[in-house]
Coordinates of C-alpha atoms in Angstrom, one line a residue:
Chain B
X1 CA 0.0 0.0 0.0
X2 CA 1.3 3.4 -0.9
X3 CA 0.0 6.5 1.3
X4 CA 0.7 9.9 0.7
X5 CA 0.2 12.1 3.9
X6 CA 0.0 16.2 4.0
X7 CA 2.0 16.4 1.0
X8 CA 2.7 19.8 -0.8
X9 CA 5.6 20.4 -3.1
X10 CA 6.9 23.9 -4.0
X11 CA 9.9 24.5 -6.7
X12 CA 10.4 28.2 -5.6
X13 CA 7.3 30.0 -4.9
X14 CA 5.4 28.2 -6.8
X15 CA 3.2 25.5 -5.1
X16 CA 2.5 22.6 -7.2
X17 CA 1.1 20.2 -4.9
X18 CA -1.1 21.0 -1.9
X19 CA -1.9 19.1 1.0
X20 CA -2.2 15.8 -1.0
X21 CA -3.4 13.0 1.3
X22 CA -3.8 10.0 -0.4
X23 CA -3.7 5.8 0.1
X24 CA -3.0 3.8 -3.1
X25 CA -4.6 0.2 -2.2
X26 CA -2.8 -2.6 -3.5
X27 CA -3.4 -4.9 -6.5
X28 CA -5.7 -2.6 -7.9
X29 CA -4.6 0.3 -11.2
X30 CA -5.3 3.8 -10.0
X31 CA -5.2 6.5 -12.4
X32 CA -3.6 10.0 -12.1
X33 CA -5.5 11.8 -14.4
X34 CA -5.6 15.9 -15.1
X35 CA -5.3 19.1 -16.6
X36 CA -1.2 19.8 -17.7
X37 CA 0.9 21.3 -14.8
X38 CA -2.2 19.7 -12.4
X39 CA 0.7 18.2 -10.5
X40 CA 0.3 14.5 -11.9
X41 CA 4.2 14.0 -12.9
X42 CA 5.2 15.7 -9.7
X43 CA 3.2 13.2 -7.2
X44 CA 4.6 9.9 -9.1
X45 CA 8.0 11.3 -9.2
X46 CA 7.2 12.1 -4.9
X47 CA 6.4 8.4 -4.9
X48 CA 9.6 7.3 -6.8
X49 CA 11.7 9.7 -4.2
X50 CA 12.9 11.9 -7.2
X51 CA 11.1 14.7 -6.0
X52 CA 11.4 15.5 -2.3
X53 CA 8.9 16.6 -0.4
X54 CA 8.3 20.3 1.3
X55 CA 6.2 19.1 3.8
X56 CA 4.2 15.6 4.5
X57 CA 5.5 12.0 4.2
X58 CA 5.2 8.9 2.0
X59 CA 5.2 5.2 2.9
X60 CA 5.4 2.6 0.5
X61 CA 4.4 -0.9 2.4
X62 CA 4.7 1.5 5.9
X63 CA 8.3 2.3 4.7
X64 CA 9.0 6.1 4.5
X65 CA 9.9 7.4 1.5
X66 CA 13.7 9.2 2.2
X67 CA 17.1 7.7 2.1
X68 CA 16.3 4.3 2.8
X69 CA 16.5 3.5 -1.7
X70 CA 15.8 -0.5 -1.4
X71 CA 12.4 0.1 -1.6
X72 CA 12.4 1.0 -5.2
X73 CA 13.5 -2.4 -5.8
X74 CA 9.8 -3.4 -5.8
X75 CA 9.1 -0.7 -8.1
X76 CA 8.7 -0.4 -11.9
X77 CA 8.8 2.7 -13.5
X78 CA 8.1 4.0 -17.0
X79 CA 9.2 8.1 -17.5
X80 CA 7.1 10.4 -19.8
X81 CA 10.2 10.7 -21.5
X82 CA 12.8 8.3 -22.1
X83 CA 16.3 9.2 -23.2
X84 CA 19.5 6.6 -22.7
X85 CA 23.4 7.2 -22.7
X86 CA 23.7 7.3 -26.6
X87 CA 26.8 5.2 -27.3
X88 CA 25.0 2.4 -25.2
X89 CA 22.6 -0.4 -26.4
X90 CA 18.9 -1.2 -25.1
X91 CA 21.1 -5.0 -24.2
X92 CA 23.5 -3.3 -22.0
X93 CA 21.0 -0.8 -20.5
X94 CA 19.1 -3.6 -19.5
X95 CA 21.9 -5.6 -18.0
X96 CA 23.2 -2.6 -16.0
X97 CA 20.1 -2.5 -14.8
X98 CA 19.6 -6.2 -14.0
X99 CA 22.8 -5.8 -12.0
X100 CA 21.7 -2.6 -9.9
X101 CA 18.8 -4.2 -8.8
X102 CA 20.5 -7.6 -8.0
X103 CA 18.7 -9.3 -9.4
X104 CA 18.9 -12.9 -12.2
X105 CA 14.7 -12.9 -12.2
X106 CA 13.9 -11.1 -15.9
X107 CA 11.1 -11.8 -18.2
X108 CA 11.9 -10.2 -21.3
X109 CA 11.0 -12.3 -24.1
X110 CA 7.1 -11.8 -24.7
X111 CA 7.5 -7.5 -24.6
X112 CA 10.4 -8.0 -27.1
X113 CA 9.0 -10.2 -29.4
X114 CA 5.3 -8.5 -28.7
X115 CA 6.9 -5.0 -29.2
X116 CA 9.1 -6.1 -32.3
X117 CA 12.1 -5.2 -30.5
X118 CA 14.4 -7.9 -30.7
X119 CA 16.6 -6.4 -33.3
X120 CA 16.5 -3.4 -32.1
X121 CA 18.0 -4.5 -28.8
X122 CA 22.0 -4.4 -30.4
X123 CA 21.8 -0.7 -31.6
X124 CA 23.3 2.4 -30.0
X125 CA 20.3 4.6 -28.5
X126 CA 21.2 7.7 -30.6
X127 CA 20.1 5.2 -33.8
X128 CA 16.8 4.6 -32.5
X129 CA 13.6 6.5 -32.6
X130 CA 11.5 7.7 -29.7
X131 CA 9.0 5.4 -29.8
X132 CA 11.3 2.8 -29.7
X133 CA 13.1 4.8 -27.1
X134 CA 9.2 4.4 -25.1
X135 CA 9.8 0.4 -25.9
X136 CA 12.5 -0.2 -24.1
X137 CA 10.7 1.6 -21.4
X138 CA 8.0 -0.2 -21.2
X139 CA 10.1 -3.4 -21.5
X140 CA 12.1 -1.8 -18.2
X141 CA 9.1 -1.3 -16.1
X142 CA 7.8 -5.0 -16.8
X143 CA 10.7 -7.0 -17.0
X144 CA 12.1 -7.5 -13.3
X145 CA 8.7 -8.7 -12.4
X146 CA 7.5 -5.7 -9.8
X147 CA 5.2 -5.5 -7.4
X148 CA 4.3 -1.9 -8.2
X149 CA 4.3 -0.6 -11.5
X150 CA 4.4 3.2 -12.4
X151 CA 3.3 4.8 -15.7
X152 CA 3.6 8.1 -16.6
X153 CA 1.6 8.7 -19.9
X154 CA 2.6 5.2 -21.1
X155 CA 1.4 4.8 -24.8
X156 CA 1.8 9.0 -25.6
X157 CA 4.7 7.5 -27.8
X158 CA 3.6 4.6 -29.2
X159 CA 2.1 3.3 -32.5
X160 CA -1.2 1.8 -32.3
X161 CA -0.1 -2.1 -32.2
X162 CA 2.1 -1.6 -29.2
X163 CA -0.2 0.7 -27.5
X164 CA -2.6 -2.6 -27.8
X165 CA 0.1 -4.9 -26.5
X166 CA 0.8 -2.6 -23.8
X167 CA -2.6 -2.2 -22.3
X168 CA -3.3 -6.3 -22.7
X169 CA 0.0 -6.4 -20.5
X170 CA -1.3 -4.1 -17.7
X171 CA -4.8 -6.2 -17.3
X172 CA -2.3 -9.1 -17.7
X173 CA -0.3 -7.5 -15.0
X174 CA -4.0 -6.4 -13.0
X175 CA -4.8 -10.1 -13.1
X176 CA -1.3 -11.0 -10.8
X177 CA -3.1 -8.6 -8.5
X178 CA -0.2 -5.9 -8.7
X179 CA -0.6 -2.7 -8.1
X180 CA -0.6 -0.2 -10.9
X181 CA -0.8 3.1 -11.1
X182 CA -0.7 5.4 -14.0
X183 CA -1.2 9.0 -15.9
X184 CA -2.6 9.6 -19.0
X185 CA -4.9 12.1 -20.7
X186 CA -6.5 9.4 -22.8
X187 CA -9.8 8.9 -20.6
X188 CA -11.4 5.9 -22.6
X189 CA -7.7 4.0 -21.9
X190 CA -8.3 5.2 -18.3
X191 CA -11.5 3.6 -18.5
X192 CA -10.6 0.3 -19.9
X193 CA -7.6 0.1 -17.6
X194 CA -7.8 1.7 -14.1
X195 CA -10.5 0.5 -11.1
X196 CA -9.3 3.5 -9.3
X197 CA -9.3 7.2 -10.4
X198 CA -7.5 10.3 -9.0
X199 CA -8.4 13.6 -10.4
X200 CA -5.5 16.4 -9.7
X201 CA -6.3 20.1 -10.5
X202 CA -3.7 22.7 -9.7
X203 CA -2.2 20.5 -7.0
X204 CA -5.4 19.7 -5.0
X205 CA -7.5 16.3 -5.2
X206 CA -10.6 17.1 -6.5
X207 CA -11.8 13.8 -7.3
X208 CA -11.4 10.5 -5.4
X209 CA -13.0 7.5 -6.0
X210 CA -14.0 4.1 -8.5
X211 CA -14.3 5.1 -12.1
X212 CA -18.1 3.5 -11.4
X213 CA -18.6 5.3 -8.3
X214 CA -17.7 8.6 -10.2
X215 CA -20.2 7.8 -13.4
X216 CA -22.9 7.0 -11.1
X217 CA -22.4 10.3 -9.5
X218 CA -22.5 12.5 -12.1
X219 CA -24.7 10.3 -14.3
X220 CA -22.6 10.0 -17.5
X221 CA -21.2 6.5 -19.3
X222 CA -18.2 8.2 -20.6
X223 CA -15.8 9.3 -18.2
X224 CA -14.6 12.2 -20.4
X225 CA -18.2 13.8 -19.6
X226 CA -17.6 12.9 -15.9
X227 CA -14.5 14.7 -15.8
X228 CA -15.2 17.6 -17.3
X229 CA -18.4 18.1 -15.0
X230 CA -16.2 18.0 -12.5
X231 CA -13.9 20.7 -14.2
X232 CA -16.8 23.2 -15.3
X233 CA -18.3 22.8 -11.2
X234 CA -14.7 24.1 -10.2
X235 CA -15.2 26.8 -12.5
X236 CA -19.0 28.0 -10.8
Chain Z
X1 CA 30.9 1.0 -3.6
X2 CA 29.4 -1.8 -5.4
X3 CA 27.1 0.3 -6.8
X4 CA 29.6 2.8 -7.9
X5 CA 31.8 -0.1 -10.1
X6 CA 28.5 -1.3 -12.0
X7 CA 27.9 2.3 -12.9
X8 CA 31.3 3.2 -14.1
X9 CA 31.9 0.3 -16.2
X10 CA 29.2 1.3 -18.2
X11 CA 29.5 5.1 -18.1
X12 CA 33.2 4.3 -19.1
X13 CA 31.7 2.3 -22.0
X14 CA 29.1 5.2 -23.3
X15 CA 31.7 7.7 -22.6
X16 CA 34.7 6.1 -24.9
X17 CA 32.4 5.3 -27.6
X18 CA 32.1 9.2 -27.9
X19 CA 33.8 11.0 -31.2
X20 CA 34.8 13.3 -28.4
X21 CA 36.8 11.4 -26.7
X22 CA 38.7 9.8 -29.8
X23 CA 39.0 13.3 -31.5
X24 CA 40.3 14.7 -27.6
X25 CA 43.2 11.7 -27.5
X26 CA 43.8 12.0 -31.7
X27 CA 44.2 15.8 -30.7
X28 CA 46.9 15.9 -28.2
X29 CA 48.8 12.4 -29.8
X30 CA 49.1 15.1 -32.9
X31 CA 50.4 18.0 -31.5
X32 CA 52.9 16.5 -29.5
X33 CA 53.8 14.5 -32.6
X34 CA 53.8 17.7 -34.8
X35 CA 55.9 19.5 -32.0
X36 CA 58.9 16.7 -32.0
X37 CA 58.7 16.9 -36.1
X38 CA 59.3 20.7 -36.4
X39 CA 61.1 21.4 -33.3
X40 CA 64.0 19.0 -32.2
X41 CA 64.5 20.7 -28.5
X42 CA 62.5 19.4 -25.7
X43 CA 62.5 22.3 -23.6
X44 CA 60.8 24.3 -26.4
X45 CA 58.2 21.9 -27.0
X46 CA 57.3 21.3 -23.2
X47 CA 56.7 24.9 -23.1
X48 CA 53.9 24.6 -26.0
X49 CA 52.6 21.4 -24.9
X50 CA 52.2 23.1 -21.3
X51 CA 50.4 26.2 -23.1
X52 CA 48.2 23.8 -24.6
X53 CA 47.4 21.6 -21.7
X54 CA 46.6 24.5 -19.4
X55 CA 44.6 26.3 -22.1
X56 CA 42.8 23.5 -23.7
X57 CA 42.1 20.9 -21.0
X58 CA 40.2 22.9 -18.8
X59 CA 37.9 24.1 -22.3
X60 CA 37.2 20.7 -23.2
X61 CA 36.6 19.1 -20.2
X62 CA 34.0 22.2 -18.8
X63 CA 32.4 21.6 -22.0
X64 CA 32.6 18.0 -22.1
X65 CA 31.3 17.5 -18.5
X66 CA 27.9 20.3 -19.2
X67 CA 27.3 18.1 -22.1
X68 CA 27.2 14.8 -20.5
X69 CA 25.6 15.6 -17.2
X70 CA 22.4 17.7 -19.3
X71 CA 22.2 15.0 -22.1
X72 CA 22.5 12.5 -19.0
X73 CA 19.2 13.6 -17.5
X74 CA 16.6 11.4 -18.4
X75 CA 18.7 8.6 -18.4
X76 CA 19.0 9.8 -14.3
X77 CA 16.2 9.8 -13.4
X78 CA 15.5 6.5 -14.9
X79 CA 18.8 5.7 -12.5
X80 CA 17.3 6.7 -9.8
X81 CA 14.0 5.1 -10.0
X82 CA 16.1 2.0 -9.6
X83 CA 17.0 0.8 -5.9
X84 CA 20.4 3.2 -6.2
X85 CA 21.4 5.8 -3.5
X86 CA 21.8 9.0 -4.7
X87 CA 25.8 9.2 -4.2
X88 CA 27.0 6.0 -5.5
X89 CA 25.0 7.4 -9.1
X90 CA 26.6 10.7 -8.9
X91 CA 30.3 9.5 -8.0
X92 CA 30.1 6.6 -11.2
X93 CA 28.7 9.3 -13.6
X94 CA 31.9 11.4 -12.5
X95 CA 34.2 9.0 -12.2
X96 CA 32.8 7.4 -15.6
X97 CA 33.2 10.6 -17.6
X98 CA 36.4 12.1 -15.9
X99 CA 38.2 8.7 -16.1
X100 CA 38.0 7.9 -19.9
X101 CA 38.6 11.9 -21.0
X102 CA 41.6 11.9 -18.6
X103 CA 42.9 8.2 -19.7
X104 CA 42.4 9.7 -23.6
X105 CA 44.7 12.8 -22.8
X106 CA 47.4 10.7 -20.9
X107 CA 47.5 8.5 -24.2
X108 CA 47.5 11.4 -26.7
X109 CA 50.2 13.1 -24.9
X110 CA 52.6 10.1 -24.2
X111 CA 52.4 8.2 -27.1
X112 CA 54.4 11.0 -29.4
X113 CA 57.1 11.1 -26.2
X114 CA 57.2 7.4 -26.5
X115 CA 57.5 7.4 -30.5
X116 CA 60.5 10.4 -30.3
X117 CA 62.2 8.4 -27.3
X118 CA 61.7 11.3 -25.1
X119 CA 60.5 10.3 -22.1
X120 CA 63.4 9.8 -19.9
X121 CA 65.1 13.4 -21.3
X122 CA 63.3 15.1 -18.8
X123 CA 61.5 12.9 -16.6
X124 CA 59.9 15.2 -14.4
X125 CA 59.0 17.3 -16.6
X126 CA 56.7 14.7 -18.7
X127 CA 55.4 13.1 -15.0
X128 CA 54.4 16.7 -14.1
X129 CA 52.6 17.5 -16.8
X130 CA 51.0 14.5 -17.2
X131 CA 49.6 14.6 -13.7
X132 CA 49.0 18.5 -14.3
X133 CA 46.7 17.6 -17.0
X134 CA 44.8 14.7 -15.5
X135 CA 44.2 17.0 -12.6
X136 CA 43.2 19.6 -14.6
X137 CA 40.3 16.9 -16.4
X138 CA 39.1 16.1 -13.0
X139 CA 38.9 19.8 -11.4
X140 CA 36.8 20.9 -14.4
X141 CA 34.9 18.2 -14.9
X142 CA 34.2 18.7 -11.0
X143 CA 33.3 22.2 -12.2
X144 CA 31.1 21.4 -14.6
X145 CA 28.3 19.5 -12.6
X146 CA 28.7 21.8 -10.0
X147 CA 27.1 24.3 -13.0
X148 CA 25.1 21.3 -14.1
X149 CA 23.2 20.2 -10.8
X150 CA 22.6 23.6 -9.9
X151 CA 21.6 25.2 -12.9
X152 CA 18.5 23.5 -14.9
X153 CA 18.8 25.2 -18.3
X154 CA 21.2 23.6 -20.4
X155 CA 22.5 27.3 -22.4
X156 CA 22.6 28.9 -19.5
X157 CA 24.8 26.1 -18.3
X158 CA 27.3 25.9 -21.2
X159 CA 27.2 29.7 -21.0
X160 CA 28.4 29.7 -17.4
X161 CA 30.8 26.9 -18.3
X162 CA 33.1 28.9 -20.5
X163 CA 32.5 31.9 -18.7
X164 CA 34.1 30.1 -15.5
X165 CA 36.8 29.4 -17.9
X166 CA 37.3 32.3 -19.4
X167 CA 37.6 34.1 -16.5
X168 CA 39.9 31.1 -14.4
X169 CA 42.3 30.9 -18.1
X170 CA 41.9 34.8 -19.2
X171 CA 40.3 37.2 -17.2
X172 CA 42.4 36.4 -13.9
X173 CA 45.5 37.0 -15.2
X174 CA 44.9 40.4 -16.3
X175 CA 43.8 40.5 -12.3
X176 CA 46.7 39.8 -10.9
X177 CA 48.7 42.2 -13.1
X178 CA 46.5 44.7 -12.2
X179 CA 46.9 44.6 -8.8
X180 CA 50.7 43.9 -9.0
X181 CA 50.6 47.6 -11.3
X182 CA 48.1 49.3 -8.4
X183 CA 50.2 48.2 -5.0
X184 CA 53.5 47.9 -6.3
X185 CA 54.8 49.5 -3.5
X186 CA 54.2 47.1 -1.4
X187 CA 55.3 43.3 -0.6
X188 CA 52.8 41.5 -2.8
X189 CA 54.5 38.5 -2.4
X190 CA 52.2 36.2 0.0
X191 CA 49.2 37.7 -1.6
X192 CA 50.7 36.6 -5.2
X193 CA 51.0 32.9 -3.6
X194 CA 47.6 33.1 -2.7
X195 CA 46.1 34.5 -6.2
X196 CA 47.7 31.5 -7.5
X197 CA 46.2 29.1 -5.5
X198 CA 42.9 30.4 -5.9
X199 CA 42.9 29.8 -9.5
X200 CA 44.2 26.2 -10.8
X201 CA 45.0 27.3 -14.0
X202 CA 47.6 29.9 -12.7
X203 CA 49.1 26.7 -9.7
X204 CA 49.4 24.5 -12.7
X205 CA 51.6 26.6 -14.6
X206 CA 54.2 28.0 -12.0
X207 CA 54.5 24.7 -10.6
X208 CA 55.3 23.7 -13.7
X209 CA 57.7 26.7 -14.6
X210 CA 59.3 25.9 -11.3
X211 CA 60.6 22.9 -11.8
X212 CA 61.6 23.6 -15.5
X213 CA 64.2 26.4 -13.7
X214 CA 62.9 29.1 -15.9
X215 CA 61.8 31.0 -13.1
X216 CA 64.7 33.5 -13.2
X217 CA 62.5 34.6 -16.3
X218 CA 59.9 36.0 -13.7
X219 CA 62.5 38.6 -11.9
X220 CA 61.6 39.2 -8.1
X221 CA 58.5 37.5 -7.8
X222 CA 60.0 34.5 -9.3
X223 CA 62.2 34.3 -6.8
X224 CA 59.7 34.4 -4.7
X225 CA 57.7 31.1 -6.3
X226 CA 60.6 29.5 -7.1
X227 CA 61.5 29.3 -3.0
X228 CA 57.6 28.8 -2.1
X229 CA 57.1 26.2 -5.3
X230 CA 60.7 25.1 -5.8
X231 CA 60.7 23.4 -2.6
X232 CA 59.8 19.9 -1.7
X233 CA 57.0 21.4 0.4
X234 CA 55.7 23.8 -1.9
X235 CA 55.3 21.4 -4.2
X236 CA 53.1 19.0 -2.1
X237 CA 51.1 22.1 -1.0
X238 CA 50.1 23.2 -4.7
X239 CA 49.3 19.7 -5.4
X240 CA 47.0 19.5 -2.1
X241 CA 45.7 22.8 -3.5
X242 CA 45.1 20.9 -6.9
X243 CA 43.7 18.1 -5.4
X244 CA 41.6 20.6 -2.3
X245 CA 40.4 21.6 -6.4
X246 CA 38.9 18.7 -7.2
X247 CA 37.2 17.6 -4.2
X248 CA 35.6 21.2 -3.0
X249 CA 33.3 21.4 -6.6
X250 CA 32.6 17.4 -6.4
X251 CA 31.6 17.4 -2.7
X252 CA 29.8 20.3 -2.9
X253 CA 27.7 19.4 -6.3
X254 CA 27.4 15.8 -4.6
X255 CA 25.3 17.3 -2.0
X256 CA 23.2 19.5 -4.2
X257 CA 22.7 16.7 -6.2
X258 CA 21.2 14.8 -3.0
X259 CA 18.7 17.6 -2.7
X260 CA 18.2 17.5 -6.3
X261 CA 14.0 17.4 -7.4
X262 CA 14.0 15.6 -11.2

């Protein structure tokens, strides 16, 4: 379980995240979801401890968030933006990373044949394109098997076959009962993918609850509708 | 310290792939090649390949060391999203860009002195400036992620880079002689010692004309180095100083870096 208490975040004055109080249940997908600069990137990366906090605390499994790093073994983690040392290859960025996390346990060989990536695997990173780039990210957050797996805009960069892939592996994923959590601005892949949805606006928490719970409410079937009800109340 | 070896041995890999570093060794190998060719006196070509190492090292290896650390970004973050403590990542990514640039000048340079038999002529004289411009590599590099972790955009970076150069190569010798020109009237002679260590640029250079015994060249106030850096413990002091270089930028950009939102 992941629990976010009294958490704000400023970079200089400006305060991006306010008094965010939040519990992530596990074996469930939650998603982040919000208006740009709502705070969405800022609150995974708080998670991942690559932000640091102003004020308030986070516990992963009732472990605080800080110095301690071994916690983020259990974590997989996809960036909005992925970018690799140029002269290295996705092969030796993998096995650095196999030998960080200590660990022999990696399941590679469905993404990279699912994701066509097998021969992409030998070339230096400044030969390869962006979505491919977004590949071997995805293959990175799935690979070492872990128990929590965080997405930040996940299929932004990628073509529509691997977008499919990649939301088959998350239920796949669901189904193990881990727990997922992601951002995206895509609401119908929200839809099809989360149980859980957050909805950030200008730092705050505005909305809290099931996807179904949240449709019921506002008595739409599309979340998009949903969502922006929510929105346009904000703005009365 | 585990850590630290995984993530050097594969910095050191990305980083000697680069055309920098290939063009950086091919760079010094031919000058100090070109200088034996045309000019058949040590002495004379020490003195060029000093200028060169003092001038250019610094340049390159500010620039070099902005580059990497800003184009490195992304791929840090995804770093530290791994189970990795903050200062084992930040002492590879050092240690795997100053040790391949430093490693590609040592080659560069002694490969010519090895070709021309010149090595053992004058022994110190090749040790001191191969140690001169290793330090150098690692005091700038050191430099350069200090500008890096503290300062987010990239041209503003660079920009700050070579200014810090310019200012530690150019700008601070015009300094000095204007204060020597302003208080010549009075002893100046601890406070020159002082400018000097301040800037490791200027150490490297009058340590280096000290021991080549061209310091009668300098009048009074070399006298005055060549009896503060001429001696046994001058000599360790200005390479404590060198060394005090590396480690002040590196610790202090280590912590920033520990702070560091990304």
């Amino acid at each position: 379980m992941i629990s976010v208490k009294k958490l704000d975040k400023k970079f200089g004055k400006n305060l991006v995240l306010k008094n965010v109080n939040l519990t992530i249940e596990p074996g469930k997908v939650t998603a982040i979801v919000g208006p740009n600069g709502s705070g969405k990137t800022t609150l995974i990366k708080s998670i991942l401890g690559l932000v640091r906090p102003t004020e308030g605390i986070i516990e992963v499994d009732g472990k605080l968030v800080g110095d301690d790093y071994l916690y983020r073994k259990r974590i997989g983690y996809m960036p909005q933006m992925a970018n690799y040392p140029e002269n290295l290859t996705g092969n030796e960025i993998l096995s650095l990373i196999k030998s960080v996390r200590n660990t022999e346990k990696v399941s590679a060989g469905k993404i990279l044949s699912s994701l066509k990536l097998e021969s992409q695997m030998d070339k230096g990173f400044k030969n390869l394109s962006g979505g491919t780039k977004q590949k071997i990210s995805v293959l990175i957050a799935f690979a070492f098997d872990p128990e929590i797996i965080i997405l930040d805009e996940p299929t932004a960069g990628l073509d529509p076959v691997s977008s499919s892939f990649f939301k088959d592996l998350v239920l796949m994923e669901k189904e193990k009962k881990k727990t997922i959590i992601l951002t995206s601005h895509l609401m119908n892949e929200v839809q099809e993918l989360s149980d859980e949805i957050v909805f950030l606006m200008e730092g705050e928490i505005r909305y809290k609850g099931t996807i179904n719970s949240l449709l019921e409410d506002k008595k739409e079937t599309r979340l998009e509708r949903a969502i922006a009800e929510i929105m346009s109340q904000d703005d009365r | 310290m585990k850590l630290v070896k995984k993530i050097l041995l594969y910095e050191v890999h990305n980083t000697i792939r680069s055309r920098w570093v290939i063009f950086y060794t091919f760079f010094f190998f031919l000058v100090g090649y070109a200088l034996f060719t045309f000019s058949g006196e040590v002495s004379k070509a020490y003195i060029s390949l000093m200028n060169i190492v003092l001038i250019i090292i610094p340049l390159i290896s500010v620039i070099f060391g902005s580059i990497y650390f800003y184009n490195s970004r992304e791929f840090i973050e995804m770093m530290l999203s791994q189970p990795i403590d903050r200062k084992s990542l930040f002492l590879g990514i050092f240690l795997g860009v100053a040790i391949p640039l430093s490693a590609g000048f040592a080659l560069g340079f002694s490969i010519p002195f090895l070709l021309f038999g010149k090595v053992t002529e004058q022994l110190t004289g090749f040790l001191l400036l191969l140690l001169l411009g290793m330090l150098l590599t690692f005091i700038f590099i050191a430099l350069s992620f200090l500008i890096s972790v503290k300062q987010d955009d990239k041209s503003k970076g660079l920009g700050l880079a070579i200014l810090i150069w310019l200012i530690l190569a150019v700008v601070y010798d015009g300094i000095v002689v204007m204060i020597i020109y302003f208080f010549q009237d009075y002893p100046l002679e601890n406070t020159m010692i002082i400018l000097s260590a301040t800037n490791p640029i200027d150490l490297g250079r009058i340590l280096f004309l000290m021991k080549f015994d061209i310091a009668a060249l300098m009048g009074y106030t070399g006298a005055v180095f060549q009896r503060f850096f001429g001696s046994s413990l001058g000599m360790i002091i200005s390479i404590s100083c060198l060394l005090i270089w590396v480690l002040l930028p590196f610790v202090l950009s280590s912590r920033f870096f520990n702070k560091k939102d990304f």
